[in-house]
Amino acid sequence: DALLTVRDLQFGEALQPDRITPLALGVVANVQGRVNGEGRIAWTPDGVKSSGAFSTTNANLAAAFGPVEGLSGTIRFSDLLNMVTEPGQEVRVATINPGIPVTNGVIHYQLLPGNQVQIEGGEWPFAGGKLVLKPARIDLSADKPRRMTLAVENVDAAVFLQQFAFENINATGVFDGTMPLVFDAQGGRVENGELIARPGGGGIAYVGELTKEDLGSWGNFAFQSLRDIRYRTLAIVLNGQLDGEMVTAIRFTGLSQGTGAKQNFLTRKIASLPII
């Protein structure tokens, strides 16, 4: 037997995890934190067996999906030499910021042979509702895109849009949806994310400036109507970089103009018509 006792091992400028095991190379970087734990390696007639448990509190690091702060948890290895665990490992994270900061999350996972991670699930409070990380398997050894999906549940539309720093769209209502995420060498991005408003509707307003181009009577009417619309149904499709430009497609059926829309004789006559 060999017993490996780790007491207050500090990661920082002088020491990074890839100096201890090459399996950490390209997985985590800029680790700041302390680790305590114990491992055991046993040589038997049936082969080599290894196990161990290691803990950290409030560690910070950089990962493929963005900077992580306040990571705390204990990882229990069923095969320490190959860094494999049993299912049901748990880590708590104060903040992850792939472009949109999310706080106070809990992630359940398992480390698998071949430097793979089985994400069993995760959850964060967000914008009055929550984000739920769906199960996924991630290959950390291959230089290829890593894909995950966030489910959006019971989220306040106005607070959610503020997270993306949209300056020309305001909305009210409660949304559910999915956010497929891809992380690669170019960073993190959303691919065909969709938010759908719950029954009861809400309001949507385009508050940006019109171009100087003459849009004609109906074009101007459309943009002025969008100053304040009460909608019955609303779906927002999101595509783009988490930390950069986001392209949106908005589909809605409206009941009527709200009080903030510009009105005249024509618009008042048309206001009672449903807008699609």
PDB file of C-alpha atoms in Angstrom:
ATOM      1  CA  ASP A   1       0.000   0.000   0.000  1.00  0.00           C
ATOM      2  CA  ALA A   2       0.901   3.634  -0.509  1.00  0.00           C
ATOM      3  CA  LEU A   3      -0.975   6.291   1.407  1.00  0.00           C
ATOM      4  CA  LEU A   4      -0.977   9.786  -0.115  1.00  0.00           C
ATOM      5  CA  THR A   5      -1.857  12.470   2.399  1.00  0.00           C
ATOM      6  CA  VAL A   6      -2.498  15.973   1.085  1.00  0.00           C
ATOM      7  CA  ARG A   7      -2.588  18.771   3.622  1.00  0.00           C
ATOM      8  CA  ASP A   8      -3.292  22.327   2.541  1.00  0.00           C
ATOM      9  CA  LEU A   9      -1.863  21.969  -0.965  1.00  0.00           C
ATOM     10  CA  GLN A  10      -2.048  25.439  -2.503  1.00  0.00           C
ATOM     11  CA  PHE A  11      -2.588  25.998  -6.217  1.00  0.00           C
ATOM     12  CA  GLY A  12      -1.489  29.340  -7.617  1.00  0.00           C
ATOM     13  CA  GLU A  13       1.363  30.832  -9.612  1.00  0.00           C
ATOM     14  CA  ALA A  14       3.889  28.336  -8.208  1.00  0.00           C
ATOM     15  CA  LEU A  15       1.834  25.197  -8.816  1.00  0.00           C
ATOM     16  CA  GLN A  16      -0.983  24.197 -11.186  1.00  0.00           C
ATOM     17  CA  PRO A  17      -2.830  20.839 -11.422  1.00  0.00           C
ATOM     18  CA  ASP A  18      -1.172  19.891 -14.725  1.00  0.00           C
ATOM     19  CA  ARG A  19       2.164  19.704 -12.843  1.00  0.00           C
ATOM     20  CA  ILE A  20       0.644  16.845 -10.804  1.00  0.00           C
ATOM     21  CA  THR A  21      -1.268  15.000 -13.540  1.00  0.00           C
ATOM     22  CA  PRO A  22      -1.337  15.502 -17.323  1.00  0.00           C
ATOM     23  CA  LEU A  23      -5.073  14.712 -17.238  1.00  0.00           C
ATOM     24  CA  ALA A  24      -5.656  18.287 -16.027  1.00  0.00           C
ATOM     25  CA  LEU A  25      -3.941  19.839 -19.059  1.00  0.00           C
ATOM     26  CA  GLY A  26      -6.430  21.742 -21.184  1.00  0.00           C
ATOM     27  CA  VAL A  27      -9.256  21.083 -18.709  1.00  0.00           C
ATOM     28  CA  VAL A  28      -8.615  23.709 -16.030  1.00  0.00           C
ATOM     29  CA  ALA A  29      -6.145  26.589 -15.755  1.00  0.00           C
ATOM     30  CA  ASN A  30      -5.306  29.522 -13.477  1.00  0.00           C
ATOM     31  CA  VAL A  31      -6.440  27.539 -10.440  1.00  0.00           C
ATOM     32  CA  GLN A  32      -6.388  29.471  -7.179  1.00  0.00           C
ATOM     33  CA  GLY A  33      -7.269  27.485  -4.079  1.00  0.00           C
ATOM     34  CA  ARG A  34      -6.299  24.858  -1.519  1.00  0.00           C
ATOM     35  CA  VAL A  35      -6.860  21.108  -1.555  1.00  0.00           C
ATOM     36  CA  ASN A  36      -6.951  18.633   1.336  1.00  0.00           C
ATOM     37  CA  GLY A  37      -7.486  14.913   1.138  1.00  0.00           C
ATOM     38  CA  GLU A  38      -6.144  11.406   1.139  1.00  0.00           C
ATOM     39  CA  GLY A  39      -5.495   8.747  -1.483  1.00  0.00           C
ATOM     40  CA  ARG A  40      -4.516   5.082  -1.331  1.00  0.00           C
ATOM     41  CA  ILE A  41      -2.833   2.863  -3.890  1.00  0.00           C
ATOM     42  CA  ALA A  42      -2.802  -0.910  -3.307  1.00  0.00           C
ATOM     43  CA  TRP A  43      -0.816  -3.529  -5.219  1.00  0.00           C
ATOM     44  CA  THR A  44      -2.476  -6.955  -5.106  1.00  0.00           C
ATOM     45  CA  PRO A  45      -2.259 -10.233  -7.045  1.00  0.00           C
ATOM     46  CA  ASP A  46      -5.368  -9.036  -8.905  1.00  0.00           C
ATOM     47  CA  GLY A  47      -3.748  -5.783 -10.012  1.00  0.00           C
ATOM     48  CA  VAL A  48      -3.435  -2.203  -8.834  1.00  0.00           C
ATOM     49  CA  LYS A  49      -6.332  -0.539  -7.054  1.00  0.00           C
ATOM     50  CA  SER A  50      -6.523   3.110  -6.056  1.00  0.00           C
ATOM     51  CA  SER A  51      -9.029   5.398  -4.369  1.00  0.00           C
ATOM     52  CA  GLY A  52      -9.180   8.717  -2.571  1.00  0.00           C
ATOM     53  CA  ALA A  53     -11.172  11.760  -1.560  1.00  0.00           C
ATOM     54  CA  PHE A  54     -10.080  15.380  -1.936  1.00  0.00           C
ATOM     55  CA  SER A  55     -11.831  18.609  -0.935  1.00  0.00           C
ATOM     56  CA  THR A  56     -11.556  22.285  -1.751  1.00  0.00           C
ATOM     57  CA  THR A  57     -13.393  25.392  -0.586  1.00  0.00           C
ATOM     58  CA  ASN A  58     -13.878  28.639  -2.530  1.00  0.00           C
ATOM     59  CA  ALA A  59     -11.462  27.810  -5.320  1.00  0.00           C
ATOM     60  CA  ASN A  60     -11.267  29.904  -8.486  1.00  0.00           C
ATOM     61  CA  LEU A  61     -10.290  28.620 -11.924  1.00  0.00           C
ATOM     62  CA  ALA A  62     -10.659  29.015 -15.677  1.00  0.00           C
ATOM     63  CA  ALA A  63     -12.503  26.312 -17.613  1.00  0.00           C
ATOM     64  CA  ALA A  64     -13.659  25.811 -21.200  1.00  0.00           C
ATOM     65  CA  PHE A  65     -17.075  27.274 -20.380  1.00  0.00           C
ATOM     66  CA  GLY A  66     -15.740  30.403 -18.659  1.00  0.00           C
ATOM     67  CA  PRO A  67     -14.301  31.593 -15.339  1.00  0.00           C
ATOM     68  CA  VAL A  68     -15.454  29.857 -12.166  1.00  0.00           C
ATOM     69  CA  GLU A  69     -15.398  31.427  -8.704  1.00  0.00           C
ATOM     70  CA  GLY A  70     -16.137  29.988  -5.287  1.00  0.00           C
ATOM     71  CA  LEU A  71     -16.004  26.296  -6.208  1.00  0.00           C
ATOM     72  CA  SER A  72     -16.460  24.029  -3.176  1.00  0.00           C
ATOM     73  CA  GLY A  73     -16.890  20.286  -2.805  1.00  0.00           C
ATOM     74  CA  THR A  74     -15.374  16.869  -2.203  1.00  0.00           C
ATOM     75  CA  ILE A  75     -14.521  14.502  -5.032  1.00  0.00           C
ATOM     76  CA  ARG A  76     -14.318  10.775  -4.259  1.00  0.00           C
ATOM     77  CA  PHE A  77     -12.279   8.684  -6.686  1.00  0.00           C
ATOM     78  CA  SER A  78     -13.014   5.022  -7.252  1.00  0.00           C
ATOM     79  CA  ASP A  79      -9.886   4.882  -9.469  1.00  0.00           C
ATOM     80  CA  LEU A  80      -7.497   7.596  -8.382  1.00  0.00           C
ATOM     81  CA  LEU A  81      -4.734   6.840 -10.912  1.00  0.00           C
ATOM     82  CA  ASN A  82      -7.127   7.217 -13.849  1.00  0.00           C
ATOM     83  CA  MET A  83      -9.227   9.931 -12.157  1.00  0.00           C
ATOM     84  CA  VAL A  84     -12.512   8.001 -12.276  1.00  0.00           C
ATOM     85  CA  THR A  85     -15.353   8.462  -9.764  1.00  0.00           C
ATOM     86  CA  GLU A  86     -18.626   6.851  -8.822  1.00  0.00           C
ATOM     87  CA  PRO A  87     -21.842   8.613  -9.926  1.00  0.00           C
ATOM     88  CA  GLY A  88     -23.377  11.356  -7.809  1.00  0.00           C
ATOM     89  CA  GLN A  89     -20.409  13.669  -7.226  1.00  0.00           C
ATOM     90  CA  GLU A  90     -21.486  17.176  -6.216  1.00  0.00           C
ATOM     91  CA  VAL A  91     -19.855  20.565  -6.486  1.00  0.00           C
ATOM     92  CA  ARG A  92     -21.226  23.950  -5.465  1.00  0.00           C
ATOM     93  CA  VAL A  93     -20.238  27.036  -7.413  1.00  0.00           C
ATOM     94  CA  ALA A  94     -20.663  30.636  -6.314  1.00  0.00           C
ATOM     95  CA  THR A  95     -20.340  32.053  -9.855  1.00  0.00           C
ATOM     96  CA  ILE A  96     -19.868  30.774 -13.398  1.00  0.00           C
ATOM     97  CA  ASN A  97     -19.582  33.372 -16.143  1.00  0.00           C
ATOM     98  CA  PRO A  98     -19.680  32.020 -19.720  1.00  0.00           C
ATOM     99  CA  GLY A  99     -20.836  35.495 -20.802  1.00  0.00           C
ATOM    100  CA  ILE A 100     -23.879  35.610 -18.545  1.00  0.00           C
ATOM    101  CA  PRO A 101     -23.028  35.359 -14.827  1.00  0.00           C
ATOM    102  CA  VAL A 102     -25.017  32.720 -12.951  1.00  0.00           C
ATOM    103  CA  THR A 103     -24.648  32.315  -9.204  1.00  0.00           C
ATOM    104  CA  ASN A 104     -25.209  29.834  -6.380  1.00  0.00           C
ATOM    105  CA  GLY A 105     -25.293  26.710  -8.524  1.00  0.00           C
ATOM    106  CA  VAL A 106     -25.095  23.012  -7.726  1.00  0.00           C
ATOM    107  CA  ILE A 107     -23.745  20.507 -10.286  1.00  0.00           C
ATOM    108  CA  HIS A 108     -23.858  16.701 -10.078  1.00  0.00           C
ATOM    109  CA  TYR A 109     -21.409  14.734 -12.187  1.00  0.00           C
ATOM    110  CA  GLN A 110     -19.258  11.636 -12.646  1.00  0.00           C
ATOM    111  CA  LEU A 111     -15.709  11.348 -13.996  1.00  0.00           C
ATOM    112  CA  LEU A 112     -15.424   8.496 -16.510  1.00  0.00           C
ATOM    113  CA  PRO A 113     -12.470   6.648 -18.054  1.00  0.00           C
ATOM    114  CA  GLY A 114     -10.794   8.345 -20.990  1.00  0.00           C
ATOM    115  CA  ASN A 115     -10.991  11.831 -19.438  1.00  0.00           C
ATOM    116  CA  GLN A 116     -14.724  12.156 -19.942  1.00  0.00           C
ATOM    117  CA  VAL A 117     -17.297  13.781 -17.684  1.00  0.00           C
ATOM    118  CA  GLN A 118     -20.908  12.736 -17.341  1.00  0.00           C
ATOM    119  CA  ILE A 119     -22.904  15.808 -16.343  1.00  0.00           C
ATOM    120  CA  GLU A 120     -25.815  14.418 -14.359  1.00  0.00           C
ATOM    121  CA  GLY A 121     -27.486  17.783 -13.907  1.00  0.00           C
ATOM    122  CA  GLY A 122     -27.191  21.221 -12.392  1.00  0.00           C
ATOM    123  CA  GLU A 123     -29.356  24.079 -11.221  1.00  0.00           C
ATOM    124  CA  TRP A 124     -29.022  27.843 -10.670  1.00  0.00           C
ATOM    125  CA  PRO A 125     -31.560  30.470  -9.565  1.00  0.00           C
ATOM    126  CA  PHE A 126     -31.904  32.977 -12.389  1.00  0.00           C
ATOM    127  CA  ALA A 127     -34.072  36.000 -13.219  1.00  0.00           C
ATOM    128  CA  GLY A 128     -36.863  35.023 -10.857  1.00  0.00           C
ATOM    129  CA  GLY A 129     -36.846  31.402 -12.054  1.00  0.00           C
ATOM    130  CA  LYS A 130     -34.074  28.898 -12.578  1.00  0.00           C
ATOM    131  CA  LEU A 131     -31.635  27.453 -15.095  1.00  0.00           C
ATOM    132  CA  VAL A 132     -31.390  23.660 -15.217  1.00  0.00           C
ATOM    133  CA  LEU A 133     -28.365  21.985 -16.799  1.00  0.00           C
ATOM    134  CA  LYS A 134     -29.461  18.904 -18.708  1.00  0.00           C
ATOM    135  CA  PRO A 135     -27.476  15.622 -18.594  1.00  0.00           C
ATOM    136  CA  ALA A 136     -24.619  15.472 -21.096  1.00  0.00           C
ATOM    137  CA  ARG A 137     -21.350  13.655 -21.677  1.00  0.00           C
ATOM    138  CA  ILE A 138     -18.287  15.801 -22.343  1.00  0.00           C
ATOM    139  CA  ASP A 139     -15.009  14.526 -23.761  1.00  0.00           C
ATOM    140  CA  LEU A 140     -12.236  16.566 -22.159  1.00  0.00           C
ATOM    141  CA  SER A 141      -9.430  14.816 -24.015  1.00  0.00           C
ATOM    142  CA  ALA A 142     -10.471  15.751 -27.553  1.00  0.00           C
ATOM    143  CA  ASP A 143     -10.106  19.174 -29.132  1.00  0.00           C
ATOM    144  CA  LYS A 144     -13.673  19.436 -30.350  1.00  0.00           C
ATOM    145  CA  PRO A 145     -16.786  21.472 -29.445  1.00  0.00           C
ATOM    146  CA  ARG A 146     -18.410  20.673 -26.108  1.00  0.00           C
ATOM    147  CA  ARG A 147     -22.174  20.843 -26.062  1.00  0.00           C
ATOM    148  CA  MET A 148     -24.557  21.383 -23.173  1.00  0.00           C
ATOM    149  CA  THR A 149     -28.187  22.428 -22.857  1.00  0.00           C
ATOM    150  CA  LEU A 150     -29.746  24.735 -20.289  1.00  0.00           C
ATOM    151  CA  ALA A 151     -33.462  24.600 -19.631  1.00  0.00           C
ATOM    152  CA  VAL A 152     -34.988  27.957 -18.696  1.00  0.00           C
ATOM    153  CA  GLU A 153     -37.865  27.692 -16.237  1.00  0.00           C
ATOM    154  CA  ASN A 154     -40.219  30.390 -14.952  1.00  0.00           C
ATOM    155  CA  VAL A 155     -37.911  33.265 -15.895  1.00  0.00           C
ATOM    156  CA  ASP A 156     -38.932  36.928 -15.789  1.00  0.00           C
ATOM    157  CA  ALA A 157     -38.566  38.267 -19.342  1.00  0.00           C
ATOM    158  CA  ALA A 158     -37.404  41.748 -18.379  1.00  0.00           C
ATOM    159  CA  VAL A 159     -34.702  40.492 -16.024  1.00  0.00           C
ATOM    160  CA  PHE A 160     -33.560  37.856 -18.528  1.00  0.00           C
ATOM    161  CA  LEU A 161     -33.141  40.357 -21.385  1.00  0.00           C
ATOM    162  CA  GLN A 162     -31.183  42.650 -19.071  1.00  0.00           C
ATOM    163  CA  GLN A 163     -28.635  39.850 -18.622  1.00  0.00           C
ATOM    164  CA  PHE A 164     -27.900  40.044 -22.371  1.00  0.00           C
ATOM    165  CA  ALA A 165     -27.641  43.861 -22.242  1.00  0.00           C
ATOM    166  CA  PHE A 166     -30.235  44.370 -24.982  1.00  0.00           C
ATOM    167  CA  GLU A 167     -30.605  48.130 -25.280  1.00  0.00           C
ATOM    168  CA  ASN A 168     -33.549  48.290 -27.698  1.00  0.00           C
ATOM    169  CA  ILE A 169     -35.968  45.577 -26.524  1.00  0.00           C
ATOM    170  CA  ASN A 170     -38.058  45.502 -23.390  1.00  0.00           C
ATOM    171  CA  ALA A 171     -40.491  42.730 -22.532  1.00  0.00           C
ATOM    172  CA  THR A 172     -42.668  41.550 -19.690  1.00  0.00           C
ATOM    173  CA  GLY A 173     -44.031  38.097 -19.009  1.00  0.00           C
ATOM    174  CA  VAL A 174     -42.836  34.736 -17.730  1.00  0.00           C
ATOM    175  CA  PHE A 175     -40.844  32.405 -19.979  1.00  0.00           C
ATOM    176  CA  ASP A 176     -39.722  28.817 -20.300  1.00  0.00           C
ATOM    177  CA  GLY A 177     -37.373  27.450 -22.935  1.00  0.00           C
ATOM    178  CA  THR A 178     -34.081  25.841 -23.855  1.00  0.00           C
ATOM    179  CA  MET A 179     -30.612  27.262 -24.477  1.00  0.00           C
ATOM    180  CA  PRO A 180     -28.331  24.856 -26.408  1.00  0.00           C
ATOM    181  CA  LEU A 181     -24.739  25.906 -25.637  1.00  0.00           C
ATOM    182  CA  VAL A 182     -21.572  25.175 -27.613  1.00  0.00           C
ATOM    183  CA  PHE A 183     -18.075  25.836 -26.226  1.00  0.00           C
ATOM    184  CA  ASP A 184     -15.042  25.722 -28.512  1.00  0.00           C
ATOM    185  CA  ALA A 185     -11.879  27.661 -29.283  1.00  0.00           C
ATOM    186  CA  GLN A 186     -13.985  30.727 -30.189  1.00  0.00           C
ATOM    187  CA  GLY A 187     -15.708  30.776 -26.784  1.00  0.00           C
ATOM    188  CA  GLY A 188     -19.295  30.008 -25.842  1.00  0.00           C
ATOM    189  CA  ARG A 189     -22.364  30.551 -27.995  1.00  0.00           C
ATOM    190  CA  VAL A 190     -26.088  29.840 -28.082  1.00  0.00           C
ATOM    191  CA  GLU A 191     -27.408  27.837 -31.040  1.00  0.00           C
ATOM    192  CA  ASN A 192     -31.154  28.154 -31.672  1.00  0.00           C
ATOM    193  CA  GLY A 193     -32.156  28.938 -28.121  1.00  0.00           C
ATOM    194  CA  GLU A 194     -35.872  29.518 -27.680  1.00  0.00           C
ATOM    195  CA  LEU A 195     -37.909  31.194 -24.966  1.00  0.00           C
ATOM    196  CA  ILE A 196     -41.696  30.844 -24.999  1.00  0.00           C
ATOM    197  CA  ALA A 197     -44.040  32.958 -22.918  1.00  0.00           C
ATOM    198  CA  ARG A 198     -46.426  31.273 -20.522  1.00  0.00           C
ATOM    199  CA  PRO A 199     -50.182  31.729 -20.936  1.00  0.00           C
ATOM    200  CA  GLY A 200     -51.327  35.150 -19.855  1.00  0.00           C
ATOM    201  CA  GLY A 201     -49.087  37.076 -22.196  1.00  0.00           C
ATOM    202  CA  GLY A 202     -47.374  40.348 -21.409  1.00  0.00           C
ATOM    203  CA  GLY A 203     -45.860  43.312 -23.167  1.00  0.00           C
ATOM    204  CA  ILE A 204     -43.082  43.893 -25.659  1.00  0.00           C
ATOM    205  CA  ALA A 205     -41.553  47.170 -26.788  1.00  0.00           C
ATOM    206  CA  TYR A 206     -38.955  48.087 -29.370  1.00  0.00           C
ATOM    207  CA  VAL A 207     -37.371  51.221 -27.947  1.00  0.00           C
ATOM    208  CA  GLY A 208     -34.566  51.711 -30.480  1.00  0.00           C
ATOM    209  CA  GLU A 209     -34.412  54.568 -32.955  1.00  0.00           C
ATOM    210  CA  LEU A 210     -35.765  54.230 -36.490  1.00  0.00           C
ATOM    211  CA  THR A 211     -33.462  54.859 -39.412  1.00  0.00           C
ATOM    212  CA  LYS A 212     -33.924  58.055 -41.417  1.00  0.00           C
ATOM    213  CA  GLU A 213     -35.078  56.038 -44.404  1.00  0.00           C
ATOM    214  CA  ASP A 214     -38.710  56.616 -45.314  1.00  0.00           C
ATOM    215  CA  LEU A 215     -40.453  53.338 -44.482  1.00  0.00           C
ATOM    216  CA  GLY A 216     -43.790  54.427 -45.857  1.00  0.00           C
ATOM    217  CA  SER A 217     -47.057  54.686 -43.961  1.00  0.00           C
ATOM    218  CA  TRP A 218     -47.353  50.986 -43.093  1.00  0.00           C
ATOM    219  CA  GLY A 219     -43.670  50.612 -42.242  1.00  0.00           C
ATOM    220  CA  ASN A 220     -43.806  53.566 -39.894  1.00  0.00           C
ATOM    221  CA  PHE A 221     -47.063  52.254 -38.433  1.00  0.00           C
ATOM    222  CA  ALA A 222     -45.408  48.905 -37.724  1.00  0.00           C
ATOM    223  CA  PHE A 223     -42.451  50.441 -35.904  1.00  0.00           C
ATOM    224  CA  GLN A 224     -44.590  52.886 -33.961  1.00  0.00           C
ATOM    225  CA  SER A 225     -46.852  50.018 -32.941  1.00  0.00           C
ATOM    226  CA  LEU A 226     -43.848  48.192 -31.593  1.00  0.00           C
ATOM    227  CA  ARG A 227     -43.256  50.982 -29.110  1.00  0.00           C
ATOM    228  CA  ASP A 228     -45.725  49.156 -26.878  1.00  0.00           C
ATOM    229  CA  ILE A 229     -47.576  45.954 -27.768  1.00  0.00           C
ATOM    230  CA  ARG A 230     -49.621  43.715 -25.560  1.00  0.00           C
ATOM    231  CA  TYR A 231     -49.012  40.165 -26.758  1.00  0.00           C
ATOM    232  CA  ARG A 232     -50.950  36.951 -26.353  1.00  0.00           C
ATOM    233  CA  THR A 233     -48.137  34.604 -27.402  1.00  0.00           C
ATOM    234  CA  LEU A 234     -44.435  35.345 -27.731  1.00  0.00           C
ATOM    235  CA  ALA A 235     -41.364  33.287 -28.708  1.00  0.00           C
ATOM    236  CA  ILE A 236     -37.802  34.606 -28.747  1.00  0.00           C
ATOM    237  CA  VAL A 237     -35.122  32.722 -30.706  1.00  0.00           C
ATOM    238  CA  LEU A 238     -31.522  33.437 -29.688  1.00  0.00           C
ATOM    239  CA  ASN A 239     -28.312  32.822 -31.636  1.00  0.00           C
ATOM    240  CA  GLY A 240     -24.864  34.236 -30.985  1.00  0.00           C
ATOM    241  CA  GLN A 241     -21.884  34.541 -28.676  1.00  0.00           C
ATOM    242  CA  LEU A 242     -22.554  34.513 -24.939  1.00  0.00           C
ATOM    243  CA  ASP A 243     -20.033  37.310 -24.443  1.00  0.00           C
ATOM    244  CA  GLY A 244     -20.636  39.097 -27.751  1.00  0.00           C
ATOM    245  CA  GLU A 245     -23.307  39.854 -30.329  1.00  0.00           C
ATOM    246  CA  MET A 246     -26.632  38.049 -30.009  1.00  0.00           C
ATOM    247  CA  VAL A 247     -29.118  37.820 -32.889  1.00  0.00           C
ATOM    248  CA  THR A 248     -32.771  37.473 -31.979  1.00  0.00           C
ATOM    249  CA  ALA A 249     -35.906  36.518 -33.848  1.00  0.00           C
ATOM    250  CA  ILE A 250     -39.138  37.466 -32.122  1.00  0.00           C
ATOM    251  CA  ARG A 251     -42.522  36.002 -33.051  1.00  0.00           C
ATOM    252  CA  PHE A 252     -45.679  37.139 -31.325  1.00  0.00           C
ATOM    253  CA  THR A 253     -49.407  37.607 -31.715  1.00  0.00           C
ATOM    254  CA  GLY A 254     -50.618  40.850 -30.202  1.00  0.00           C
ATOM    255  CA  LEU A 255     -53.922  41.857 -28.729  1.00  0.00           C
ATOM    256  CA  SER A 256     -53.559  45.598 -28.987  1.00  0.00           C
ATOM    257  CA  GLN A 257     -51.238  48.546 -28.654  1.00  0.00           C
ATOM    258  CA  GLY A 258     -50.245  49.615 -25.181  1.00  0.00           C
ATOM    259  CA  THR A 259     -50.301  53.122 -23.813  1.00  0.00           C
ATOM    260  CA  GLY A 260     -46.732  53.856 -24.923  1.00  0.00           C
ATOM    261  CA  ALA A 261     -47.354  53.438 -28.654  1.00  0.00           C
ATOM    262  CA  LYS A 262     -47.802  56.447 -30.896  1.00  0.00           C
ATOM    263  CA  GLN A 263     -51.451  56.811 -31.868  1.00  0.00           C
ATOM    264  CA  ASN A 264     -53.470  58.728 -34.417  1.00  0.00           C
ATOM    265  CA  PHE A 265     -56.862  58.381 -36.105  1.00  0.00           C
ATOM    266  CA  LEU A 266     -55.696  55.432 -38.220  1.00  0.00           C
ATOM    267  CA  THR A 267     -53.947  53.557 -35.423  1.00  0.00           C
ATOM    268  CA  ARG A 268     -56.914  54.019 -33.094  1.00  0.00           C
ATOM    269  CA  LYS A 269     -59.181  52.475 -35.715  1.00  0.00           C
ATOM    270  CA  ILE A 270     -56.805  49.560 -36.198  1.00  0.00           C
ATOM    271  CA  ALA A 271     -55.943  49.117 -32.495  1.00  0.00           C
ATOM    272  CA  SER A 272     -58.774  46.702 -31.910  1.00  0.00           C
ATOM    273  CA  LEU A 273     -57.408  44.304 -34.553  1.00  0.00           C
ATOM    274  CA  PRO A 274     -55.073  41.508 -33.431  1.00  0.00           C
ATOM    275  CA  ILE A 275     -51.497  42.069 -34.612  1.00  0.00           C
ATOM    276  CA  ILE A 276     -49.406  39.142 -35.863  1.00  0.00           C
TER     277      ILE A 276
END
